[in-house]
Coordinates of C-alpha atoms in Angstrom, one line a residue:
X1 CA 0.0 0.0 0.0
X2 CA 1.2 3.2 -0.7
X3 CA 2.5 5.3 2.4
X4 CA 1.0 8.6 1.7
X5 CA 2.0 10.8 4.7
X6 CA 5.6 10.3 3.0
X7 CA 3.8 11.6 -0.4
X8 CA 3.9 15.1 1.3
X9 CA 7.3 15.1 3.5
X10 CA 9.7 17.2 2.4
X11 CA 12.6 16.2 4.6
X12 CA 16.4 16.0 3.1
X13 CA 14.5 19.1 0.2
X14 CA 16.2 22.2 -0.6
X15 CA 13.4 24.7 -1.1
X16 CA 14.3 28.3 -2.5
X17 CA 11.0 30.9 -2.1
X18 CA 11.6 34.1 -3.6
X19 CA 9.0 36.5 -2.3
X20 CA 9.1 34.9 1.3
X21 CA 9.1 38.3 3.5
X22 CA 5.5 38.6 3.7
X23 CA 1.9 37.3 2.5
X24 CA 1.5 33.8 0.2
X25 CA 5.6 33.9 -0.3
X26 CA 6.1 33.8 3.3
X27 CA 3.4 31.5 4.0
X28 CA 4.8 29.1 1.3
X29 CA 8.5 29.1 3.0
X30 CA 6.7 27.9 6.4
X31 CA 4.6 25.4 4.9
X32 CA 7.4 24.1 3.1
X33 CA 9.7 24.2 6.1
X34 CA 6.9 22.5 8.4
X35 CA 7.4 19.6 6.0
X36 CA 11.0 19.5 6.3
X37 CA 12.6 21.3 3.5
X38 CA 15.5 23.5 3.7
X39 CA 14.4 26.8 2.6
X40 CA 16.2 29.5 1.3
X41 CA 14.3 32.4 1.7
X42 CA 14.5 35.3 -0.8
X43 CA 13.0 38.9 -1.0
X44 CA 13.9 42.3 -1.5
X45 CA 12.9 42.7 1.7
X46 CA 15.8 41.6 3.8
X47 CA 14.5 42.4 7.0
X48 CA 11.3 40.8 6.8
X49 CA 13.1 37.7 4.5
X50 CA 15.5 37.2 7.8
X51 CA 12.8 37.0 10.3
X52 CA 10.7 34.3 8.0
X53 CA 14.0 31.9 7.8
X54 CA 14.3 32.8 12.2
X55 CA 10.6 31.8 12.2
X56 CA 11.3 28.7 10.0
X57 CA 14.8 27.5 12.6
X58 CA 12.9 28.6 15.6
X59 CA 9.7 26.4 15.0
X60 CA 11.9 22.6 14.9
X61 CA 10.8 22.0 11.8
X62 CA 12.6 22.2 8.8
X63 CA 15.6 24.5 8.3
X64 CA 16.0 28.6 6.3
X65 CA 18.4 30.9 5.6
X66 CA 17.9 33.8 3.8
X67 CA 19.5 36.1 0.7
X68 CA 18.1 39.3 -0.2
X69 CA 17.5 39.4 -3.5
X70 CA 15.2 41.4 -5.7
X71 CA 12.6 40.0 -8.0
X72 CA 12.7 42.1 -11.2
X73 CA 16.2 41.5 -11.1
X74 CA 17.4 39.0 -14.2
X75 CA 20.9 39.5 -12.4
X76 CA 19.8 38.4 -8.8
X77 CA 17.5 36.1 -9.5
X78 CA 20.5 34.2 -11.6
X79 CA 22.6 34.7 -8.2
X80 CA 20.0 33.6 -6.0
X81 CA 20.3 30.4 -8.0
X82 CA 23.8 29.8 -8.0
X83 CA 24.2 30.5 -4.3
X84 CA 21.4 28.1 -3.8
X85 CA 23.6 25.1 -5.8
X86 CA 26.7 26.4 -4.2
X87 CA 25.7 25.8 -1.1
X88 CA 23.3 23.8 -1.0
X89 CA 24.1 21.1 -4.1
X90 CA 20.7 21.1 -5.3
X91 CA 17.6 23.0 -5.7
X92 CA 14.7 20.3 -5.7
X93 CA 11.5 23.0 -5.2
X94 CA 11.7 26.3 -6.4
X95 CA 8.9 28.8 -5.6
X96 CA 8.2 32.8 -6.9
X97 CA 5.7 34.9 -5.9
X98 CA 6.3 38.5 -6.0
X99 CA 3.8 40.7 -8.4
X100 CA 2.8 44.3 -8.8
X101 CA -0.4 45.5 -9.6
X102 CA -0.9 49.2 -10.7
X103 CA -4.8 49.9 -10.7
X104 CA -5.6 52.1 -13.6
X105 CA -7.3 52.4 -16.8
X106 CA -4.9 51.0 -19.8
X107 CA -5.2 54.6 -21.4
X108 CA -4.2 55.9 -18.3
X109 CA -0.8 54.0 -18.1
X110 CA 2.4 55.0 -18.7
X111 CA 4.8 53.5 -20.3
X112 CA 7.0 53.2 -17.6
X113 CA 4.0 52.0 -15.0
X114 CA 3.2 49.3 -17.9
X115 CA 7.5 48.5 -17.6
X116 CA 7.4 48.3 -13.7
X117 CA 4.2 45.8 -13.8
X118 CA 5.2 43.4 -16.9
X119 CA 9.0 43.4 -15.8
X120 CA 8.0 42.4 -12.3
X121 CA 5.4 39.7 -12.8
X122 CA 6.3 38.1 -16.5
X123 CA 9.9 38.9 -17.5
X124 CA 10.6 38.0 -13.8
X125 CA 8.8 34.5 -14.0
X126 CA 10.6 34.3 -17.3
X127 CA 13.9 35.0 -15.6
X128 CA 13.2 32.8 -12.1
X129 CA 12.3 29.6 -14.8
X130 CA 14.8 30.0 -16.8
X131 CA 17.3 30.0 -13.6
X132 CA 16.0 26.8 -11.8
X133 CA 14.9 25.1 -14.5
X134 CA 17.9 24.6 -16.2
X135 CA 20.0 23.3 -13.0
X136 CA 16.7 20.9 -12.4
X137 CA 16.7 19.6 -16.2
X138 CA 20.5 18.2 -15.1
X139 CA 19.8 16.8 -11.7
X140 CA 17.0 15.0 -13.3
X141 CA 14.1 16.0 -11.2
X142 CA 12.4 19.1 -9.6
X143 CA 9.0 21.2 -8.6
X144 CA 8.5 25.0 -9.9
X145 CA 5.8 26.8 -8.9
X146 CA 4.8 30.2 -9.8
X147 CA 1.9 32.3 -8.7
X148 CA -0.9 33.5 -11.1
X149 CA -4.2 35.2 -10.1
X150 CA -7.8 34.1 -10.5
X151 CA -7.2 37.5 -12.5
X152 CA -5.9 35.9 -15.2
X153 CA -9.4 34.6 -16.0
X154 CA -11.6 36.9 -14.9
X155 CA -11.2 40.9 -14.2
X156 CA -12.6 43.8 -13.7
X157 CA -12.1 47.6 -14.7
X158 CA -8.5 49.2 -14.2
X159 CA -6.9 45.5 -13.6
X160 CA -6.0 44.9 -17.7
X161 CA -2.8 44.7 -18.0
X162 CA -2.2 43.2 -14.1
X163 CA -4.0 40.2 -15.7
X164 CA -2.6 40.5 -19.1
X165 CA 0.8 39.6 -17.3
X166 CA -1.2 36.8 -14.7
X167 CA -2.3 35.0 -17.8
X168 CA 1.1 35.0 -19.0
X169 CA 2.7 33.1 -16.2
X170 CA -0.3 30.4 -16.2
X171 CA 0.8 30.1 -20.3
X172 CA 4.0 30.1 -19.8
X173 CA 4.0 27.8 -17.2
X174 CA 2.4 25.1 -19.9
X175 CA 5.2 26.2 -22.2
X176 CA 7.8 25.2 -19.9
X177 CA 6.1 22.2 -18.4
X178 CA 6.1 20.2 -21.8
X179 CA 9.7 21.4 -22.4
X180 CA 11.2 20.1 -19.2
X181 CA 8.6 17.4 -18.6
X182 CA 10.8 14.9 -20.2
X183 CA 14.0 15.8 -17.7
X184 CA 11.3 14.8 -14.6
X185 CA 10.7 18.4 -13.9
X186 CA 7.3 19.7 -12.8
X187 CA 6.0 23.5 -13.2
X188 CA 3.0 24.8 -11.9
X189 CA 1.3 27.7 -10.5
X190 CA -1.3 28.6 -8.0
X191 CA -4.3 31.0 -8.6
X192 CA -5.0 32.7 -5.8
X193 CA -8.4 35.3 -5.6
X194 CA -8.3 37.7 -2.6
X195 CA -6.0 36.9 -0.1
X196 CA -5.4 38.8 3.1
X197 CA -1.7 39.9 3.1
X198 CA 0.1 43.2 4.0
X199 CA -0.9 44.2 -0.2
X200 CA -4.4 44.0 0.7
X201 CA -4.8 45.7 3.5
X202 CA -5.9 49.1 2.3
X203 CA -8.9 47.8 0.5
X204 CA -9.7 45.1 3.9
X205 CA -9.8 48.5 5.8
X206 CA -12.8 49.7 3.0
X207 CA -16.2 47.7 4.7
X208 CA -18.1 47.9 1.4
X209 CA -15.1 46.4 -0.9
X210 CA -13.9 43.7 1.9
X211 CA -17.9 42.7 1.4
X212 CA -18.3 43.1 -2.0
X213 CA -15.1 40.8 -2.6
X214 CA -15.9 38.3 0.0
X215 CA -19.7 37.6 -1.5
X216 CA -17.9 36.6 -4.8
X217 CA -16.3 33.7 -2.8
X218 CA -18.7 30.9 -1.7
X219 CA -17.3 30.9 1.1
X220 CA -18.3 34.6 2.0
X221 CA -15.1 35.7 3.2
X222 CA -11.3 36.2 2.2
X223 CA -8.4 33.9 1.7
X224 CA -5.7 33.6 4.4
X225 CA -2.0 33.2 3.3
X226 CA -1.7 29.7 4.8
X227 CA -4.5 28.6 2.7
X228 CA -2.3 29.5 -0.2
X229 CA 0.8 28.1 1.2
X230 CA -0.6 24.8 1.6
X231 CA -1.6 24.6 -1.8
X232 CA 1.9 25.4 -2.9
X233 CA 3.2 22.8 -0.7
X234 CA 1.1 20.2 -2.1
X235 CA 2.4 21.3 -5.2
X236 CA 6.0 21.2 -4.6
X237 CA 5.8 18.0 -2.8
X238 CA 5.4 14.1 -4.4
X239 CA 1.8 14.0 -3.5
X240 CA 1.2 16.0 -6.8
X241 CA 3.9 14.4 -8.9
X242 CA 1.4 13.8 -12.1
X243 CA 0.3 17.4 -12.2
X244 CA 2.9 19.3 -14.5
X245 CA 1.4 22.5 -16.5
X246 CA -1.4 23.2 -14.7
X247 CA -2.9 26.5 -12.9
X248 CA -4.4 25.2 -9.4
X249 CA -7.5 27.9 -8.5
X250 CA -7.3 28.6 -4.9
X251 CA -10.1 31.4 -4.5
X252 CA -12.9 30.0 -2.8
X253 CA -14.7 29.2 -5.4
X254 CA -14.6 32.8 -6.9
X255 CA -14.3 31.7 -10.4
X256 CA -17.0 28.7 -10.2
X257 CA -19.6 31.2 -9.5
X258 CA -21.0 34.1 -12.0
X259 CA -20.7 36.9 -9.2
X260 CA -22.3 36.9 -5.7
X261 CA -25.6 35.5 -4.7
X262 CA -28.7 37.6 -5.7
X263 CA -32.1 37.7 -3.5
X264 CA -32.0 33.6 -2.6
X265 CA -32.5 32.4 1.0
X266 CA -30.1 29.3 1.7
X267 CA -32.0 27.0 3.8
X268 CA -29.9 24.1 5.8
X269 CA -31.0 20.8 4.9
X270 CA -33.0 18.6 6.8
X271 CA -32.1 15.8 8.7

């Protein structure tokens, strides 16, 4: 019979999380680090990238350390991968979650606002694939995941080219999955709706938008970044080692539903 809590242990891993100061990137190092990986963790943020790896050592499970390093960086992200080999011999998971979303009508973007949003979220996904995949296509084996938006499927006004770029990592994340499929390397992504992170804040402190959001879920309320992390755990770990090129919806059922409900009374059934 197959032993299935081994499926999902992560011990004797090297994990590298770029994005893991705050929100779904931090929630993703602990997760991974509760299972036993060795995480590097990796932000622009050093300070808050330092205290996720102390969180990760002090909790007796799993292992961190931590390298600042900044996303839309071609040049770090290259560095964050050799100082993970260097160090560490391998990189068997390899997760990225930074984005940048700039709210505004497409004929109100600039050309540099349009720069700082596709640079961030595609040419770095571009850049953080390119860097792991390669080292996992020799070792013969290895997890990416990258982090898309229920956004890349369904929008609304001012979020165009935020989801123009979300869309991009969930095709580019097929791309690459039937290129390195072959070399027993897996890519995926998660598709996360509204989470509640440090990035979301501001609008959680607006009543009417955290409501209006929350109804869209069937759930009637926001995600939490462990809800997220776990999904990119399952991901990362041999639990989901048949799932290669595919975009994993984690949004409380936002995109299963055509918008809040409308006027009907739920009734509990009976027993």
């Amino acid at each position: 019979m197959q032993d299935y809590r081994r499926l999902f242990d992560l011990s004797g891993r090297t994990a590298v999380v770029l994005g893991a100061a705050s929100g779904i990137g931090q929630a993703s190092a602990h997760a991974l680090g509760s299972l036993g990986a060795h995480v590097v963790c990796a932000d622009r943020d050093a300070e808050g990238c330092r205290a996720t790896a102390d969180d990760i050592n002090g909790s007796g499970q799993g292992s961190a350390e931590w390298r600042a390093t900044d996303a839309a960086s071609g040049e770090d992200i290259a560095a964050l991968a050799e100082h993970a080999l260097a160090s560490r011999g391998r990189v068997d998971i390899a997760v990225s979650t930074p984005a940048l979303n700039i709210r505004k009508l497409i004929v109100d973007y600039t050309e540099e606002e349009y720069d700082r949003v596709a640079n961030l979220n595609l040419r770095g996904a571009f850049h953080f694939l390119r860097a792991f995949g390669r080292p996992m296509m020799r070792q013969g084996a290895g997890s990416l995941v990258l982090c898309s938006s229920m956004r890349a499927v369904t929008l609304e006004p001012g979020l165009g080219i935020y989801a123009a770029t979300k869309a991009g990592i969930a095709q580019m994340v097929k791309g690459f999955a039937a290129e390195v499929g072959s070399y027993g390397v897996r890519v995926n992504a998660i598709m996360p709706s509204i989470i509640e992170t440090r990035l979301t804040a501001p609008l959680k402190e607006r009543r009417d938008i955290y409501d209006t959001y929350a109804a869209h879920t069937v759930f009637n309320r926001w995600g939490q970044p462990s809800e997220v992390g776990s999904a990119v755990a399952f991901l990362a770990s041999d639990a989901a080692s048949y799932i290669s090129g595919s975009s994993l919806s984690v949004d409380g059922g936002w995109t299963a539903i055509d918008g809040p409900p409308t006027g009907l009374t739920q009734t509990r059934p009976s027993s």
